[in-house]
PDB file of C-alpha atoms in Angstrom:
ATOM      1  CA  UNK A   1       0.039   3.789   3.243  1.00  0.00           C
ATOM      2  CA  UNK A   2       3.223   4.680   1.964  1.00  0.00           C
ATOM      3  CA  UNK A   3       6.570   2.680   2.163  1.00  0.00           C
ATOM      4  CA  UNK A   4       8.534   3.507   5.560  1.00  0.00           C
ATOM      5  CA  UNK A   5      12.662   2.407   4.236  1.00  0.00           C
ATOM      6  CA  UNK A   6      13.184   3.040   8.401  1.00  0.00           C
ATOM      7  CA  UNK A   7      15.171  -0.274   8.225  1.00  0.00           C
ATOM      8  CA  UNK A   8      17.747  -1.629  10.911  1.00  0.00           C
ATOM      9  CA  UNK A   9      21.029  -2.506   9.142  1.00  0.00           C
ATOM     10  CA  UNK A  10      20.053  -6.253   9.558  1.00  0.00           C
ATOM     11  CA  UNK A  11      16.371  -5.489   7.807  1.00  0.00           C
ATOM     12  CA  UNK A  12      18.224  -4.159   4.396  1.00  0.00           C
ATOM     13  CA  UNK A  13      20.368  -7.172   4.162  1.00  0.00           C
ATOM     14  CA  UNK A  14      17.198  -9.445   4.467  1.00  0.00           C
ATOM     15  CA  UNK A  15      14.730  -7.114   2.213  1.00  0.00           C
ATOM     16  CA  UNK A  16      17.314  -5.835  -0.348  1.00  0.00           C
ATOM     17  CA  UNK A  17      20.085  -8.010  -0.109  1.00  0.00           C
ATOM     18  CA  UNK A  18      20.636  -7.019  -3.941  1.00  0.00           C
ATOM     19  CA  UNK A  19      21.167  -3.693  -3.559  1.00  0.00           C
ATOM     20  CA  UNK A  20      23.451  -3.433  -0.052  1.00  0.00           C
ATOM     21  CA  UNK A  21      26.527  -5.042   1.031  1.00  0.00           C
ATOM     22  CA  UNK A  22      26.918  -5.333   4.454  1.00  0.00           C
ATOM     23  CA  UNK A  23      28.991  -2.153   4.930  1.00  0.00           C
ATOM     24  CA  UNK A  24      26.457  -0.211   3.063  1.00  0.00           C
ATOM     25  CA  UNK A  25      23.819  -1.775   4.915  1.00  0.00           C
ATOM     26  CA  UNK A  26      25.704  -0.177   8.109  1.00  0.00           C
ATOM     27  CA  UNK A  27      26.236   3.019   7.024  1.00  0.00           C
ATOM     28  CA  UNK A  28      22.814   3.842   6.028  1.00  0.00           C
ATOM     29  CA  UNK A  29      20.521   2.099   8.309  1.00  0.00           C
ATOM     30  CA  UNK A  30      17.765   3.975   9.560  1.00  0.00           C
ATOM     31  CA  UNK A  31      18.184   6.603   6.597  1.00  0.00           C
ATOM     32  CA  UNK A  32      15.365   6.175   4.635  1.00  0.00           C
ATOM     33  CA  UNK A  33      15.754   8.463   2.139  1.00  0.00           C
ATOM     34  CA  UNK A  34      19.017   7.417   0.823  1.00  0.00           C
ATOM     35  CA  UNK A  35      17.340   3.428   1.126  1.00  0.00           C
ATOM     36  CA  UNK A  36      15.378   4.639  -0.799  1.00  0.00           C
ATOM     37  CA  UNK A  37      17.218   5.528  -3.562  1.00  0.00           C
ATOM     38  CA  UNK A  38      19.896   3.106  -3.298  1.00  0.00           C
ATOM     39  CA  UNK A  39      17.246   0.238  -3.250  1.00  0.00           C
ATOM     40  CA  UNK A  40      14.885   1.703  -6.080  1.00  0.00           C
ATOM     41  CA  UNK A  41      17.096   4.657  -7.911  1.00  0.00           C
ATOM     42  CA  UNK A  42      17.827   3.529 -11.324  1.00  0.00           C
ATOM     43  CA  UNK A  43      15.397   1.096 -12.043  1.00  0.00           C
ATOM     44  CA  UNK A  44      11.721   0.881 -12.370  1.00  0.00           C
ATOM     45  CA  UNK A  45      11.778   3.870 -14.439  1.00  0.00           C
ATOM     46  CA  UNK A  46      13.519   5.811 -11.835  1.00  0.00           C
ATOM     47  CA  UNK A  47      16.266   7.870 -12.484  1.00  0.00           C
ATOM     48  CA  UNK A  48      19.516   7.120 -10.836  1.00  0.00           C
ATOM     49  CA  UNK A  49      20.663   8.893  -8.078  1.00  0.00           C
ATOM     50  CA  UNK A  50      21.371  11.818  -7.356  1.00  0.00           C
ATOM     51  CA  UNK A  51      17.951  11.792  -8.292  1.00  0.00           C
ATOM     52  CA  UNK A  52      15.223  11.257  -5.671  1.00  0.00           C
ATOM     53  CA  UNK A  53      13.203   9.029  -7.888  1.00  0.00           C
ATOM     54  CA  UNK A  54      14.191   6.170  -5.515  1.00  0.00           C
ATOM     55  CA  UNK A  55      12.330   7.427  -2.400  1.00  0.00           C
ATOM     56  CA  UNK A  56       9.650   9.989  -3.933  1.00  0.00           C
ATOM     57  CA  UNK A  57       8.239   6.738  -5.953  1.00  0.00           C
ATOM     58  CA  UNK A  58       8.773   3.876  -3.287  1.00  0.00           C
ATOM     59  CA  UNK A  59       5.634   2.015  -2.692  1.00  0.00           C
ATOM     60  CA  UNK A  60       2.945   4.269  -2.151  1.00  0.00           C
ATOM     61  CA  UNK A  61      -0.883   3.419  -1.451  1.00  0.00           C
ATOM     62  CA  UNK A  62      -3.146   0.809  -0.723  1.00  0.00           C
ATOM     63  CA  UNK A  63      -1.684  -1.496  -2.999  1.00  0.00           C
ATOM     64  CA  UNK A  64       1.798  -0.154  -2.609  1.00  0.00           C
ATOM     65  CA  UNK A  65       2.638   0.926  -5.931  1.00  0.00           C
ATOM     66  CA  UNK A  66       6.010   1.362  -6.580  1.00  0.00           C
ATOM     67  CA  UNK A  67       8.911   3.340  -9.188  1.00  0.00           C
ATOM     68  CA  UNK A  68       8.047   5.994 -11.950  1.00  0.00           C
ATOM     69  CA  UNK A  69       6.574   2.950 -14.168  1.00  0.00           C
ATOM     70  CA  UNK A  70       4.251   1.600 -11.337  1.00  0.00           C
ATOM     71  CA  UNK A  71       2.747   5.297 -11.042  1.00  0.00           C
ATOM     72  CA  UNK A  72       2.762   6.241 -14.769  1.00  0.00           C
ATOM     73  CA  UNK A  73       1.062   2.911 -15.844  1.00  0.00           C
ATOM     74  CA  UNK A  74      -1.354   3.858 -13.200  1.00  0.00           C
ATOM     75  CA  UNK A  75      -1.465   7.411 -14.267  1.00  0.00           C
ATOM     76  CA  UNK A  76      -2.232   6.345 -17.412  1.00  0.00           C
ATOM     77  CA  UNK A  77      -4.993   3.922 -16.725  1.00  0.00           C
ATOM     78  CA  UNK A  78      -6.680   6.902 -14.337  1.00  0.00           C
ATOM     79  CA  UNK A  79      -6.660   9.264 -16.776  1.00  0.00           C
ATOM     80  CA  UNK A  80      -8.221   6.578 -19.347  1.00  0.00           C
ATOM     81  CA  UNK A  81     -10.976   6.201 -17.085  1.00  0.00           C
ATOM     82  CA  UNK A  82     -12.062   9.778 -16.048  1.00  0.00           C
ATOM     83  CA  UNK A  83      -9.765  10.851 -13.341  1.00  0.00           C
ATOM     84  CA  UNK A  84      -8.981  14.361 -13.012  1.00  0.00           C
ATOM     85  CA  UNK A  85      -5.743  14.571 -10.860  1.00  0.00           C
ATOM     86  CA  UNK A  86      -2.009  13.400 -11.624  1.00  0.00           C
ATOM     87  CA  UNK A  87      -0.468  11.235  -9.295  1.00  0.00           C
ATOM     88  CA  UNK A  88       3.000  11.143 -11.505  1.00  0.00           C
ATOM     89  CA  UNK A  89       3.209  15.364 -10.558  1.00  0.00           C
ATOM     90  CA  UNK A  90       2.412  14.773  -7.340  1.00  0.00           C
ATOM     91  CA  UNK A  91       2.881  11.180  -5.983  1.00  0.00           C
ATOM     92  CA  UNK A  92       1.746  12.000  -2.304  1.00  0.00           C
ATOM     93  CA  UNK A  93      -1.904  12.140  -4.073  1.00  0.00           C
ATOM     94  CA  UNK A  94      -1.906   8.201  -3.843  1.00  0.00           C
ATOM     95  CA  UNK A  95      -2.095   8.508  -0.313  1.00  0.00           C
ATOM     96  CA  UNK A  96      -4.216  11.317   0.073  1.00  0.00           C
ATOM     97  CA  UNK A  97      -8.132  10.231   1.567  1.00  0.00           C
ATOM     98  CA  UNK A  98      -9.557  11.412  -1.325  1.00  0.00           C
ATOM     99  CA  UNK A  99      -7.798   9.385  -4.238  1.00  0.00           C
ATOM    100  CA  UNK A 100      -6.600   6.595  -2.430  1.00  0.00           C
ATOM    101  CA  UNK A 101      -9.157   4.210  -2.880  1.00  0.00           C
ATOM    102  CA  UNK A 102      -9.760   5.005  -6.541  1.00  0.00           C
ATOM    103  CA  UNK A 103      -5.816   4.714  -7.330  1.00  0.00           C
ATOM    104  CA  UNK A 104      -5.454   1.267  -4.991  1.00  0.00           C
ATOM    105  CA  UNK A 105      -8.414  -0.355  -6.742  1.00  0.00           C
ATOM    106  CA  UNK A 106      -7.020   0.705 -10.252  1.00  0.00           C
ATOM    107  CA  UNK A 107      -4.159  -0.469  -9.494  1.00  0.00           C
ATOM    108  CA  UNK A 108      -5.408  -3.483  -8.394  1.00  0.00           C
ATOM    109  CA  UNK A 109      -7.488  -4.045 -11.721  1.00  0.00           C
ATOM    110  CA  UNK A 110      -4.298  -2.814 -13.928  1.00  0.00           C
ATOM    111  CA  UNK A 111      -2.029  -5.177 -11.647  1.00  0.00           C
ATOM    112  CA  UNK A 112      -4.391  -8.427 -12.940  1.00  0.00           C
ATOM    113  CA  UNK A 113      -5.628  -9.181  -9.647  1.00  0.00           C
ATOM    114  CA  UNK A 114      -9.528  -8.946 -10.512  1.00  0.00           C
ATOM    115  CA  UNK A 115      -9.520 -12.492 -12.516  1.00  0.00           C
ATOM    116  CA  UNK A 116      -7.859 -14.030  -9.552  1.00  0.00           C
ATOM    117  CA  UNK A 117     -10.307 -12.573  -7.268  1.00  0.00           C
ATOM    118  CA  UNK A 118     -13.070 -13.785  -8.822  1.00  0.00           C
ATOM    119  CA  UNK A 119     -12.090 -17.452  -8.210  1.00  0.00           C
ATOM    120  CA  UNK A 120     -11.000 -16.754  -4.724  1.00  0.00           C
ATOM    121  CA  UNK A 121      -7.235 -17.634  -5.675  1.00  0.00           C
ATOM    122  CA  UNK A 122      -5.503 -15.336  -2.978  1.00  0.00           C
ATOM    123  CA  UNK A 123      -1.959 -16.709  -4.073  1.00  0.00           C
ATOM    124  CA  UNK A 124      -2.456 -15.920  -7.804  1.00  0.00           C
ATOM    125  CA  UNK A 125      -4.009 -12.568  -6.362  1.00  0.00           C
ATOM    126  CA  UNK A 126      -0.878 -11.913  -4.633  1.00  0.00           C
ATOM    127  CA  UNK A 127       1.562 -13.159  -7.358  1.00  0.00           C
ATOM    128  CA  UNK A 128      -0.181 -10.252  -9.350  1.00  0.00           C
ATOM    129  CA  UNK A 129      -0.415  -7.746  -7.036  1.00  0.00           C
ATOM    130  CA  UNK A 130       3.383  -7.457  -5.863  1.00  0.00           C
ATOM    131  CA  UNK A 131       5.446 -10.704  -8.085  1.00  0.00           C
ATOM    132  CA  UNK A 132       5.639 -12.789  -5.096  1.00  0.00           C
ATOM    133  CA  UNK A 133       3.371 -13.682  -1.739  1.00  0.00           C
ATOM    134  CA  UNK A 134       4.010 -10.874   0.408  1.00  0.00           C
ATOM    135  CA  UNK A 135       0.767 -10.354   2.669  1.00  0.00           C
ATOM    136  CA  UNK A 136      -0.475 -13.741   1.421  1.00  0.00           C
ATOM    137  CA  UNK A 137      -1.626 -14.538   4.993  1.00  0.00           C
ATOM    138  CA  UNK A 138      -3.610 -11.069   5.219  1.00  0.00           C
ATOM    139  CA  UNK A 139      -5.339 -11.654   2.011  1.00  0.00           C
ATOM    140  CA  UNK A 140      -6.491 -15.153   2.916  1.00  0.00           C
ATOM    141  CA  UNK A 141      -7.623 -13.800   6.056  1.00  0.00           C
ATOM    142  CA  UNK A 142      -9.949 -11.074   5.117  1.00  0.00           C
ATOM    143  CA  UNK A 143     -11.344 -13.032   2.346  1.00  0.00           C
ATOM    144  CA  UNK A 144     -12.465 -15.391   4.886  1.00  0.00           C
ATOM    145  CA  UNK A 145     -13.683 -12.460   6.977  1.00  0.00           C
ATOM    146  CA  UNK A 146     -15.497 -10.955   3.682  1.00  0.00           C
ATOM    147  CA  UNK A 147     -16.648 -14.105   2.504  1.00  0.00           C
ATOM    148  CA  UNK A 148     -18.254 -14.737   6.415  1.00  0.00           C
ATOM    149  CA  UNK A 149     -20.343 -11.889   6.286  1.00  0.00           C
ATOM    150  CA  UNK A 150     -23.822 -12.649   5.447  1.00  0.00           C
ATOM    151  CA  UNK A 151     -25.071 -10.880   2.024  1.00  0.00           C
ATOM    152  CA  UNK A 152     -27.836  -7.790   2.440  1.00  0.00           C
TER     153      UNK A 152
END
């Protein structure tokens, strides 16, 4: 439920290939705090390091919500909608058993996925959901495990 960053030297280079060169990829492999803010400080609302915007806000939640924006848009919409806790004070609250569910299907409504949904379009679904087809194959699979079970 929340983003590991525990990557190998050869993992950053593939995932964030913008944001490490090879040498920087070597030196902080297997740090995940400082991934974290070298791969996500400064943008996405966070605050450059020396901040620790970068790794307090890295994706967080069942829909792995990600950067100061990501939480306060879903802050926002929460708070629109009755919630009583704030998840931009304390981001660990998105992962916490009892707000988890309400903040990963928010953000899945605010993220634009629901329209998809509704016409079983897992790649538009995805597209919405993260900007690209990460865990495409794990959303086609458990709508064909959802849509198998028989209605009661």
């Amino acid at each position: 439920m929340i983003e590991n960053l525990n990557y190998s030297a050869e993992g950053l280079l593939r995932v964030f290939s913008k944001h490490f060169t090879p040498a920087m990829a070597e030196r902080w492999a297997h740090n995940p705090k400082v991934i974290g803010e070298i791969a996500y400080g400064g943008r996405m609302g966070n605050t450059p390091p020396p901040s620790t915007d970068g790794y307090v806000f890295r994706g967080a939640g069942l829909s792995q919500v990600t950067g100061r924006d990501g939480v306060s848009k879903l802050q926002e919409f929460l708070t629109k909608n009755g919630a009583d806790f704030d998840i931009l004070q304390n981001p660990e609250l998105i992962i916490d058993p009892s707000h988890a569910l309400e903040c990963g299907v928010a953000d899945w409504v605010l993220c634009g996925c629901l329209p998809h949904a509704e016409r079983d379009d897992t790649v538009g679904e995805t597209k919405a959901l993260n900007g690209g087809l990460n865990g495409l194959p794990q959303r086609a699979r458990q709508l064909a495990l959802w849509k198998s079970e028989p209605l009661t």
